[in-house]
Short mmCIF file of C-alpha atoms in Angstrom, two decimals:
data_model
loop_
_atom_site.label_atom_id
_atom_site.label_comp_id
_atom_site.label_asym_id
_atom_site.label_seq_id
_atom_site.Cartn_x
_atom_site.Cartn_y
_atom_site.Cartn_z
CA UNK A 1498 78.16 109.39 93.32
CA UNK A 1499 78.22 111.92 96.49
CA UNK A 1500 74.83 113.50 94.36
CA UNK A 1501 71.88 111.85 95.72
CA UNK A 1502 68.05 112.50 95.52
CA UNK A 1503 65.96 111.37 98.47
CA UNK A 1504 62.40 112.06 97.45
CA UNK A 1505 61.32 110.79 101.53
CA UNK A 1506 62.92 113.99 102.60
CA UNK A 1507 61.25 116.98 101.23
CA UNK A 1508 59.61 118.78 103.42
CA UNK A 1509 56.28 119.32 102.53
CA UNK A 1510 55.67 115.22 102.99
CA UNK A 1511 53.59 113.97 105.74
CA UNK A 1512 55.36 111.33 108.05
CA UNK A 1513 53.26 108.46 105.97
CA UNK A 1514 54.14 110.23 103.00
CA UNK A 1515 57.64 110.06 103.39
CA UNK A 1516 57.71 106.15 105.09
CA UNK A 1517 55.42 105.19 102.00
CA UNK A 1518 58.92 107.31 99.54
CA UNK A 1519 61.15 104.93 101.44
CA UNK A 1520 59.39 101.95 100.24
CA UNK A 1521 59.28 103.17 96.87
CA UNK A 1522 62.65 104.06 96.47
CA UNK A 1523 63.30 100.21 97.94
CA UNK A 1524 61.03 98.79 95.40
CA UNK A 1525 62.21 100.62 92.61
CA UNK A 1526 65.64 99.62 93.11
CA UNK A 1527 65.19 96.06 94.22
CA UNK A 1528 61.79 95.26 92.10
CA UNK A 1529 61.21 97.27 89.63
CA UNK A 1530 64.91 98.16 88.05
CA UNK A 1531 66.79 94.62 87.67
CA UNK A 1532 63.78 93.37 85.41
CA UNK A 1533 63.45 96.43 83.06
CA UNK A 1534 65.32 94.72 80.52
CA UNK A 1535 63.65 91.56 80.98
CA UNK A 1536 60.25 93.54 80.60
CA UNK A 1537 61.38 95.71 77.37
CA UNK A 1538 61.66 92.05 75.45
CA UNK A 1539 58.17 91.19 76.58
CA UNK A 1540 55.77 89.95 74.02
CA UNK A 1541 53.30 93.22 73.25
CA UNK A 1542 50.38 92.89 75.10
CA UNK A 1543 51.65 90.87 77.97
CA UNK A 1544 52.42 92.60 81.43
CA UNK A 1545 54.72 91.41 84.38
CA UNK A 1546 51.86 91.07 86.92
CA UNK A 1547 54.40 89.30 89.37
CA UNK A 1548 56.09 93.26 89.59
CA UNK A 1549 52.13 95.01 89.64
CA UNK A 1550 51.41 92.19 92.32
CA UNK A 1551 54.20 93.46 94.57
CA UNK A 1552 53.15 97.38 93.74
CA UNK A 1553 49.77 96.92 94.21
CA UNK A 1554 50.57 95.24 98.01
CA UNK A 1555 52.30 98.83 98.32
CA UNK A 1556 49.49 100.63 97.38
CA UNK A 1557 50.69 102.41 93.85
CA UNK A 1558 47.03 101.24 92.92
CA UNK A 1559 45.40 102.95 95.18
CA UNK A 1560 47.65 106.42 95.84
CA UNK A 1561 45.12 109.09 95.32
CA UNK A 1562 42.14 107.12 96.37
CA UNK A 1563 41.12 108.71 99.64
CA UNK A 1564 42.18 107.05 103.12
CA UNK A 1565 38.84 106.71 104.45
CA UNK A 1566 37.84 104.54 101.45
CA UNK A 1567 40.90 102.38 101.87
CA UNK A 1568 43.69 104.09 99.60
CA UNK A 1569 46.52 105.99 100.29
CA UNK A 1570 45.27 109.75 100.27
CA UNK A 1571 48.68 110.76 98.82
CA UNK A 1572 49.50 114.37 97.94
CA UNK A 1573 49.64 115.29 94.31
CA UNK A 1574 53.34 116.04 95.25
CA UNK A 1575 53.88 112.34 97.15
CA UNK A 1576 52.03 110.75 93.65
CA UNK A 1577 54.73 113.11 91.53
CA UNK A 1578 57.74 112.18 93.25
CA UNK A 1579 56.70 108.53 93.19
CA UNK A 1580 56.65 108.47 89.40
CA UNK A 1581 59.92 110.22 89.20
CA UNK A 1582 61.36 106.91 91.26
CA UNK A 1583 59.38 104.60 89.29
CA UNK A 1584 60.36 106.14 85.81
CA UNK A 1585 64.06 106.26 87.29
CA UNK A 1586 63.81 102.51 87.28
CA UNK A 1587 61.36 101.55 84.67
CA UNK A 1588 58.89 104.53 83.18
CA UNK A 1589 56.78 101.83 81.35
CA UNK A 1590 56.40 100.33 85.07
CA UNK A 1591 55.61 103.97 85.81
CA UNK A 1592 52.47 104.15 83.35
CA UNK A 1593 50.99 100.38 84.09
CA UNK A 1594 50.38 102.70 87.65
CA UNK A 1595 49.72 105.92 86.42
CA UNK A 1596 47.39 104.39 84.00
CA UNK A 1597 45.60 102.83 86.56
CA UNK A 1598 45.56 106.23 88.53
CA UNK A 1599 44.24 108.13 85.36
CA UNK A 1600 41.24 106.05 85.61
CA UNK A 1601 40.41 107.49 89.04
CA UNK A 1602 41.00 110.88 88.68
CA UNK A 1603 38.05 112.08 87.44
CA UNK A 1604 35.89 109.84 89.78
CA UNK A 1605 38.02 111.36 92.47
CA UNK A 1606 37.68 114.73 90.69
CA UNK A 1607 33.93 115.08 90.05
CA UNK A 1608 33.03 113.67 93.85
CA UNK A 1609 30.04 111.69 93.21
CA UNK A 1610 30.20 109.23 96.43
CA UNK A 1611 28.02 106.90 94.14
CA UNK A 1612 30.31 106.35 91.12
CA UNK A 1613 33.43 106.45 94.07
CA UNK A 1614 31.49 103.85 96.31
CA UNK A 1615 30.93 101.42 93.41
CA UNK A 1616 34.10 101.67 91.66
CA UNK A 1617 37.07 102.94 93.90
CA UNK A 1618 36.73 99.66 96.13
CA UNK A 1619 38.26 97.59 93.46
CA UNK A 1620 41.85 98.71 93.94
CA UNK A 1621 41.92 97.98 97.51
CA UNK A 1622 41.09 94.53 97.39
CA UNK A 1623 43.77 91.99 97.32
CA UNK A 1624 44.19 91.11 93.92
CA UNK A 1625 45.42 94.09 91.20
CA UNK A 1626 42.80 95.33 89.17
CA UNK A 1627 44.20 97.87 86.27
CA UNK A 1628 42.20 100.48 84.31
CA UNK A 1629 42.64 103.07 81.45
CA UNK A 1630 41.41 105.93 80.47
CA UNK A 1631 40.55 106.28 76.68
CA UNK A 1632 40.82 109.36 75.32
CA UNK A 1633 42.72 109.46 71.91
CA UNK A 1634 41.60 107.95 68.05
CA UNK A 1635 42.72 107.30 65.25
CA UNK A 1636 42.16 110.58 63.76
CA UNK A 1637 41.78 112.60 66.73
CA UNK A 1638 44.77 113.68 69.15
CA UNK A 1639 45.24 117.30 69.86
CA UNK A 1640 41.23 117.48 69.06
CA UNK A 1641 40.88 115.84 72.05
CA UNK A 1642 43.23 117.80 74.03
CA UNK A 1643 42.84 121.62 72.92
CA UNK A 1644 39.15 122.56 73.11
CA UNK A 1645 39.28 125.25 70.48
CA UNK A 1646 40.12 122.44 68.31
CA UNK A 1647 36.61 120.58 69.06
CA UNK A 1648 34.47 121.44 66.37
CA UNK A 1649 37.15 119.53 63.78
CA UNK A 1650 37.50 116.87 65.58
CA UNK A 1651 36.46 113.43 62.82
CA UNK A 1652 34.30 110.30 63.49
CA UNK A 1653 34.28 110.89 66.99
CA UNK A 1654 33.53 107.79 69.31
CA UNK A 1655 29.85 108.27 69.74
CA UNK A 1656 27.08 108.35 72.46
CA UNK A 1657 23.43 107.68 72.03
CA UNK A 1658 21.13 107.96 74.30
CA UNK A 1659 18.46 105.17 74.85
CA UNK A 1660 16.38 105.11 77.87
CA UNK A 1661 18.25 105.19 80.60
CA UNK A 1662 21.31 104.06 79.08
CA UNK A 1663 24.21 105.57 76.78
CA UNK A 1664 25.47 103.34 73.38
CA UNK A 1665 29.15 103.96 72.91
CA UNK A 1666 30.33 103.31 69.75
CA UNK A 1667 33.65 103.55 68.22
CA UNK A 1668 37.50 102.67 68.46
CA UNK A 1669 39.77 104.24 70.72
CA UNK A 1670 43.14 104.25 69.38
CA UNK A 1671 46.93 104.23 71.46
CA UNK A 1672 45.37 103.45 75.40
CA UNK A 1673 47.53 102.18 78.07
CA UNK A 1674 46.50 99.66 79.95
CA UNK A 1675 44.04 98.54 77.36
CA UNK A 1676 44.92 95.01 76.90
CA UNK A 1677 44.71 94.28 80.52
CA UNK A 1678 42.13 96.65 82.03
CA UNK A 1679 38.77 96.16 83.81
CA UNK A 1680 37.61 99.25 83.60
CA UNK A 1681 37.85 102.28 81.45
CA UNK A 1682 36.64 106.29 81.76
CA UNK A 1683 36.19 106.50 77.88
CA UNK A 1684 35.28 110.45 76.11
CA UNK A 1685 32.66 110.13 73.66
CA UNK A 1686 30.65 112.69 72.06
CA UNK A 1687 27.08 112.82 72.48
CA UNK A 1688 25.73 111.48 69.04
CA UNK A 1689 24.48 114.66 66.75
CA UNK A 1690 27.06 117.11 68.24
CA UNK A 1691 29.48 118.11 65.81
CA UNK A 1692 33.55 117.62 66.33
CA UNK A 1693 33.90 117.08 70.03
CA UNK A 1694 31.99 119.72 71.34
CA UNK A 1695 29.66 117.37 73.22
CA UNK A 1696 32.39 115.33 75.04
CA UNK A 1697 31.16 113.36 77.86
CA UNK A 1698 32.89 110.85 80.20
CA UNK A 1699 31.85 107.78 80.94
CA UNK A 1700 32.57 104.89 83.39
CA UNK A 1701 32.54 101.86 81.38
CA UNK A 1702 33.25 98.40 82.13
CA UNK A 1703 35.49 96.76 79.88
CA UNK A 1704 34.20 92.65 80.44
CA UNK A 1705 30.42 92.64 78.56
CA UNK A 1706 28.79 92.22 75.60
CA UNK A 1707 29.90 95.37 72.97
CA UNK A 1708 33.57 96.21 73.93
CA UNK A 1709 36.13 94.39 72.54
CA UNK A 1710 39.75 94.24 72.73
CA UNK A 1711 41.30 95.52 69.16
CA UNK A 1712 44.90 95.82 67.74
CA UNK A 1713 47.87 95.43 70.12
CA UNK A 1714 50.76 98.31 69.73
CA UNK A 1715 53.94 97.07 68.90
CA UNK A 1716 55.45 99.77 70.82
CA UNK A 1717 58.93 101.45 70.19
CA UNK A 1718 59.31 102.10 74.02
CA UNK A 1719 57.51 101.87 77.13
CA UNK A 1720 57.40 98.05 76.27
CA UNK A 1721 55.89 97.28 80.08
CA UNK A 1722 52.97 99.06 79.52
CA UNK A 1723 50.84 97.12 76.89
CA UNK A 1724 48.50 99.48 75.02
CA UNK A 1725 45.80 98.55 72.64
CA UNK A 1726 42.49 99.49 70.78
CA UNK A 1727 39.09 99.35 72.87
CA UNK A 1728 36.58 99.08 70.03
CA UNK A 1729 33.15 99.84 71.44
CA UNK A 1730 29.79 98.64 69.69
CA UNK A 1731 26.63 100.00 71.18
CA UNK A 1732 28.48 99.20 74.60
CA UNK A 1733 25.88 99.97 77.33
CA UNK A 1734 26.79 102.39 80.23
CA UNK A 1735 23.82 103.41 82.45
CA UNK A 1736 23.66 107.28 82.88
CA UNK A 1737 24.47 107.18 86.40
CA UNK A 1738 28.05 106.48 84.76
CA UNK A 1739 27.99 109.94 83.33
CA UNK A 1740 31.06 111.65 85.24
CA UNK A 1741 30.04 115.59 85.84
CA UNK A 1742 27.43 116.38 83.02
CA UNK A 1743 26.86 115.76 80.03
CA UNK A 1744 29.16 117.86 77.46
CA UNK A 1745 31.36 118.40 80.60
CA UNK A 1746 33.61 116.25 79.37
CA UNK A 1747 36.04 119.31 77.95
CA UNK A 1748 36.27 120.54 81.24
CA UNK A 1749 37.06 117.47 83.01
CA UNK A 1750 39.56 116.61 80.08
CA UNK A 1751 41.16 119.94 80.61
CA UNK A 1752 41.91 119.67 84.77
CA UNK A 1753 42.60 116.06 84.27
CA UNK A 1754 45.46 117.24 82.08
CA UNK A 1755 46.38 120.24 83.97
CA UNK A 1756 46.99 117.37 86.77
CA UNK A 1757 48.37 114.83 84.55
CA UNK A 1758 50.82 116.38 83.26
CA UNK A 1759 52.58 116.88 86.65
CA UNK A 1760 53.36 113.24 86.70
CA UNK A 1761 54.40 113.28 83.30
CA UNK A 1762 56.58 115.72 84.26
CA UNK A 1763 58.22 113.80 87.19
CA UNK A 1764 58.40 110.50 84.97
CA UNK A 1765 60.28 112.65 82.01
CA UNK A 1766 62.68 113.63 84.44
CA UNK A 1767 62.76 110.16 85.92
CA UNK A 1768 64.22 108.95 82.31
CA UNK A 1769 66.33 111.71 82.17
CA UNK A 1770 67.80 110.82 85.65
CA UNK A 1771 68.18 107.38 85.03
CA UNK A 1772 70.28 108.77 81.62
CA UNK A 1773 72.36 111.09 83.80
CA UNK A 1774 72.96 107.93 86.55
CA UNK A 1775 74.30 106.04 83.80
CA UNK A 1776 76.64 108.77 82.19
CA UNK A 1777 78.01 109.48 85.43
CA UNK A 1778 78.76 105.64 86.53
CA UNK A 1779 80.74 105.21 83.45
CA UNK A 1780 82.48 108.44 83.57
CA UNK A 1781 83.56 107.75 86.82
CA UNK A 1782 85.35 104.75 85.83
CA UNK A 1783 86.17 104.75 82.16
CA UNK A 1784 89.60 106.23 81.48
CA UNK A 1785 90.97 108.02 78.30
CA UNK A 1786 94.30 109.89 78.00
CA UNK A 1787 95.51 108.72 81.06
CA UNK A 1788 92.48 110.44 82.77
CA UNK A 1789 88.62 109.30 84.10
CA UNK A 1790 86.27 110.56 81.60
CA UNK A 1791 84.86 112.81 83.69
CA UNK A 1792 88.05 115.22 84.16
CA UNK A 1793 88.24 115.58 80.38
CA UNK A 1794 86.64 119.59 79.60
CA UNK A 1795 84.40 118.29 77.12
CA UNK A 1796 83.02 115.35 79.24
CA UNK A 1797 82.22 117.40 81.90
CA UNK A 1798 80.44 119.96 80.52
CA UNK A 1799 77.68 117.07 78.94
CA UNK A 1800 77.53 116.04 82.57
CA UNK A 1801 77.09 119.20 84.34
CA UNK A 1802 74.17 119.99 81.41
CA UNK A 1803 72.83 116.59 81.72
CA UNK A 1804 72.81 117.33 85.57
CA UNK A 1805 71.47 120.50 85.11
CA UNK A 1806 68.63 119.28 83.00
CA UNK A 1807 67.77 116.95 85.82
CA UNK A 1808 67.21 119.81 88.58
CA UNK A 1809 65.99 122.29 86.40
CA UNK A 1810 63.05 119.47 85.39
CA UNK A 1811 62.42 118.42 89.24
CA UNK A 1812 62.41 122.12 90.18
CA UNK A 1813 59.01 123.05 87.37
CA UNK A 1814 57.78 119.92 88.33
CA UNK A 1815 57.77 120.09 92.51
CA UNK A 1816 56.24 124.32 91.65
CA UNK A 1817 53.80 122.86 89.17
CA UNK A 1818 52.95 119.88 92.05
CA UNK A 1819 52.66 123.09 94.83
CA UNK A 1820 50.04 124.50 92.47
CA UNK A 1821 48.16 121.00 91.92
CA UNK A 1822 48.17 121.07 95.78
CA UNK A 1823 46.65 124.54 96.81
CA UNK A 1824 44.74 125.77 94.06
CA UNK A 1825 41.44 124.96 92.61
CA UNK A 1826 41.21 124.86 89.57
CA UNK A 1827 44.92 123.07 89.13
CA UNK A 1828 46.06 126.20 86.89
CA UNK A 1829 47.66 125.21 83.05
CA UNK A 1830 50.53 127.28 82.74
CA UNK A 1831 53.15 125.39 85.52
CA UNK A 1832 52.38 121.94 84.18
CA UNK A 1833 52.80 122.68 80.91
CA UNK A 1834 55.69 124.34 81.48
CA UNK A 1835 57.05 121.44 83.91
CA UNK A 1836 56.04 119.00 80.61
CA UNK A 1837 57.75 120.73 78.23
CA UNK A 1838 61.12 121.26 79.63
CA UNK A 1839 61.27 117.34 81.25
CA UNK A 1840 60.31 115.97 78.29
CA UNK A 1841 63.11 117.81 75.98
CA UNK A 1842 65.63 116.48 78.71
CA UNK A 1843 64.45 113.16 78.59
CA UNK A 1844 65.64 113.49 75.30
CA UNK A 1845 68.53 115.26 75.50
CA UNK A 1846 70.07 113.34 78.69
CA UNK A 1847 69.58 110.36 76.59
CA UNK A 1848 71.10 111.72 74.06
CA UNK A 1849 74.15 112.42 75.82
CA UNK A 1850 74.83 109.39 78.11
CA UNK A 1851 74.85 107.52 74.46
CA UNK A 1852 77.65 109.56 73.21
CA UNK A 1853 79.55 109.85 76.75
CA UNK A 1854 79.27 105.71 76.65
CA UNK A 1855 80.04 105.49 73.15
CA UNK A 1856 79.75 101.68 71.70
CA UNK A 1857 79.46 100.05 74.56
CA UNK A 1858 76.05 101.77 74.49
CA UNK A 1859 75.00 101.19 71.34
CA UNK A 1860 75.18 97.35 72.20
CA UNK A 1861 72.06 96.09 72.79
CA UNK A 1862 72.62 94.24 76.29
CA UNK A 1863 73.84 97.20 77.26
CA UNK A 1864 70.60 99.17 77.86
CA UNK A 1865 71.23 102.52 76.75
CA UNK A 1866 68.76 102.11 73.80
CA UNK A 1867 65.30 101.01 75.85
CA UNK A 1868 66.54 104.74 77.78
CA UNK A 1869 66.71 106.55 74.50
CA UNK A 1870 63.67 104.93 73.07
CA UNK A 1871 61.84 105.30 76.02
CA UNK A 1872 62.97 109.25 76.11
CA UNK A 1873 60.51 109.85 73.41
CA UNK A 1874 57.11 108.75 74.82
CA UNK A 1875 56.48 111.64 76.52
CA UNK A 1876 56.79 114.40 74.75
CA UNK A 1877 53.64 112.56 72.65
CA UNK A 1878 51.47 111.61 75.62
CA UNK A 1879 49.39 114.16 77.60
CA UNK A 1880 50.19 116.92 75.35
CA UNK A 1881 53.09 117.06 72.75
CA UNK A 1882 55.29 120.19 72.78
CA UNK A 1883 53.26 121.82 69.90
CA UNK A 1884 50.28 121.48 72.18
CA UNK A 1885 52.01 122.33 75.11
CA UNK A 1886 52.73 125.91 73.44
CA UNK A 1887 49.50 126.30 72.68
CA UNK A 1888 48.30 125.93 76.53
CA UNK A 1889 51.43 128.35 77.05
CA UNK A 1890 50.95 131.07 74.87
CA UNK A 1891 47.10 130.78 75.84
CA UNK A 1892 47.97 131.50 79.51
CA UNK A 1893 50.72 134.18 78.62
CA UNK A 1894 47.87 135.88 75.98
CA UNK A 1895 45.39 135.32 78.58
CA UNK A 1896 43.04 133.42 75.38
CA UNK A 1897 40.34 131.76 77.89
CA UNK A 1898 39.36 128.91 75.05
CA UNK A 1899 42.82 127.34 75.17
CA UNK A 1900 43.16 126.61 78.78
#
């Protein structure tokens, strides 16, 4: 390919920004690519912490965390363009990560040096510690998400106050990370609220008496990621856990995912690059009519789309990163935007390179099916495209309650 994407070059990095793309871009390609198949086999529930050893000793554990308590300090658009290389390789590897990450954004967020001081040390020691943040249920998705969806949210995880403590209790349904994770920023509603309307985060520590591990996913893609219930039963969190307020947990849910949704953005269009990498290798070679693929009319057009897809995605998603960057609040509209149009070419880019490949593809050592099964997991996380319009038509309707 004479195409390349060098993510260490743009020009809004730091110089230890861009030294700490170059290792990523090594480690995706070296690490994190050549076992992706290996990984997608994986028994659910069981994570390749050889891989998160080696990514953890190059800080993807600790990105965000602030440099003067021992983490990276990485720019939302240095954390973006990260998960773009990581996806590109292996966007289950991506999430184990980002997972981790999701768990410290509102602790970095809310900028309580207590809950930072006790918590944010774990992820520089040696060892890998992962985390989750538990959000969804069984019966609650875009309830969770859309706050003018609150009051219908249904049996709610549940907080009760006693003393000086909070009882969680309830199952939280579809988390990364779960499985495997230490800690967890769970959303529960304050008991005798109705809906959702009194969501409140808490810290919570996964390993004691009243959380328990529940049913393993048996994911169709995004096998290195395990994911899993966290059943909670009168699990005791002391109030100073309380992240922000109590009942602020709908605006912390709301800039979490105006944030999020940046590096879901970046890992869409990851998949979609990886799809477009793999058209174009096989294209380049494969010969029909006398002629490489890529010189027949119809061939090329599915690449120059597929292509197309790729820098139209990375464009929304480096704006929607310039916003995360320089304005407070992180505004709603670019991310979702960003999310919307990645995830649809994760999609169709996998789409595509299946077709352009033909049966070789549709073999399974061949690969091309983790890509297209892994193209649909995220348009469901961090917002699906029906809530995504929502957020969109919100902004563009100026309707405060959706943001």
């Amino acid at each position: 390919m004479t195409y390349t994407h060098n993510p260490a070059a743009h020009p809004l990095l730091d110089s230890f920004e861009a030294t700490f793309l170059n290792d990523v871009v090594a480690f995706a390609r070296e690490e994190v690519g050549p076992g992706a198949a290996e990984r997608d086999g994986i028994e659910k529930g069981q994570i390749d912490w050889d891989t998160v050893r080696k990514g953890h000793a190059l800080g993807l554990l600790r990105m965000a965390i602030p440099r003067d308590f021992g983490g990276l300090g990485l720019s939302q658009l240095a954390l973006a363009l990260t998960m773009e290389e990581l996806a590109s390789a292996d966007p289950g590897m991506a999430l184990v990560f980002g997972a981790t990450g999701l768990f410290q954004t509102p602790l970095l967020i809310c900028g309580n040096p207590r809950l930072q001081q006790k918590y944010l040390p774990a992820f520089i020691g040696p060892d890998p510690v992962l985390a989750c943040n538990a959000v969804a249920e069984e019966l609650n998705g875009t309830d969770l998400v859309l706050p003018q969806q609150a009051p219908y949210a249904q049996e709610m995880t549940t907080a009760r106050r006693s003393g000086s403590e909070y009882l969680l209790t309830g199952t939280k349904r579809y988390i990364t990370n779960a499985p495997v994770a230490t800690y967890a920023t769970v959303m529960a509603n304050l008991d005798e609220t109705p809906g959702s309307t009194g969501l409140t985060c808490f810290v919570t520590e996964l390993e004691q008496d009243g959380v328990a591990r529940g049913e393993i996913h048996d994911k169709v893609g995004y096998r290195t990621a395990p994911a899993g219930e966290l059943i909670l039963d009168n699990a005791r969190v002391p109030e100073e856990n309380v992240i922000g307020d109590e009942r602020g947990g709908w605006d912390l849910n709301v800039a979490i995912g105006n944030l999020t949704r940046v590096t879901c953005a970046a890992v869409a269009t990851g998949i979609a690059r990886h799809a477009l990498d793999r058209a174009v290798a096989w294209a380049g070679t494969r010969r029909q009519g006398g002629r490489l693929l890529f010189e027949h009319q119809m061939s090329a057009r599915k690449l120059a789309d597929m292509s197309a897809r790729v820098s139209a995605a990375r464009a929304l998603y480096l704006d929607a990163v310039l916003k995360a960057d320089t304005v407070i609040p992180t505004p709603a509209y670019e991310p979702a935007v960003a999310k919307l149009v990645a995830d649809r070419a994760a999609i169709d880019n996998a789409d595509a390179a299946m077709s352009l490949i033909g049966a070789a593809a549709f073999q399974r050592e061949d690969g091309m099916d983790r890509v297209l099964r892994d193209a649909y997991g995220p348009r469901i996380y961090e917002g699906s495209p029906e809530a995504l319009a929502l957020v969109i038509t919100g902004e563009l309707f100026d309707v405060p309650e959706v943001r």
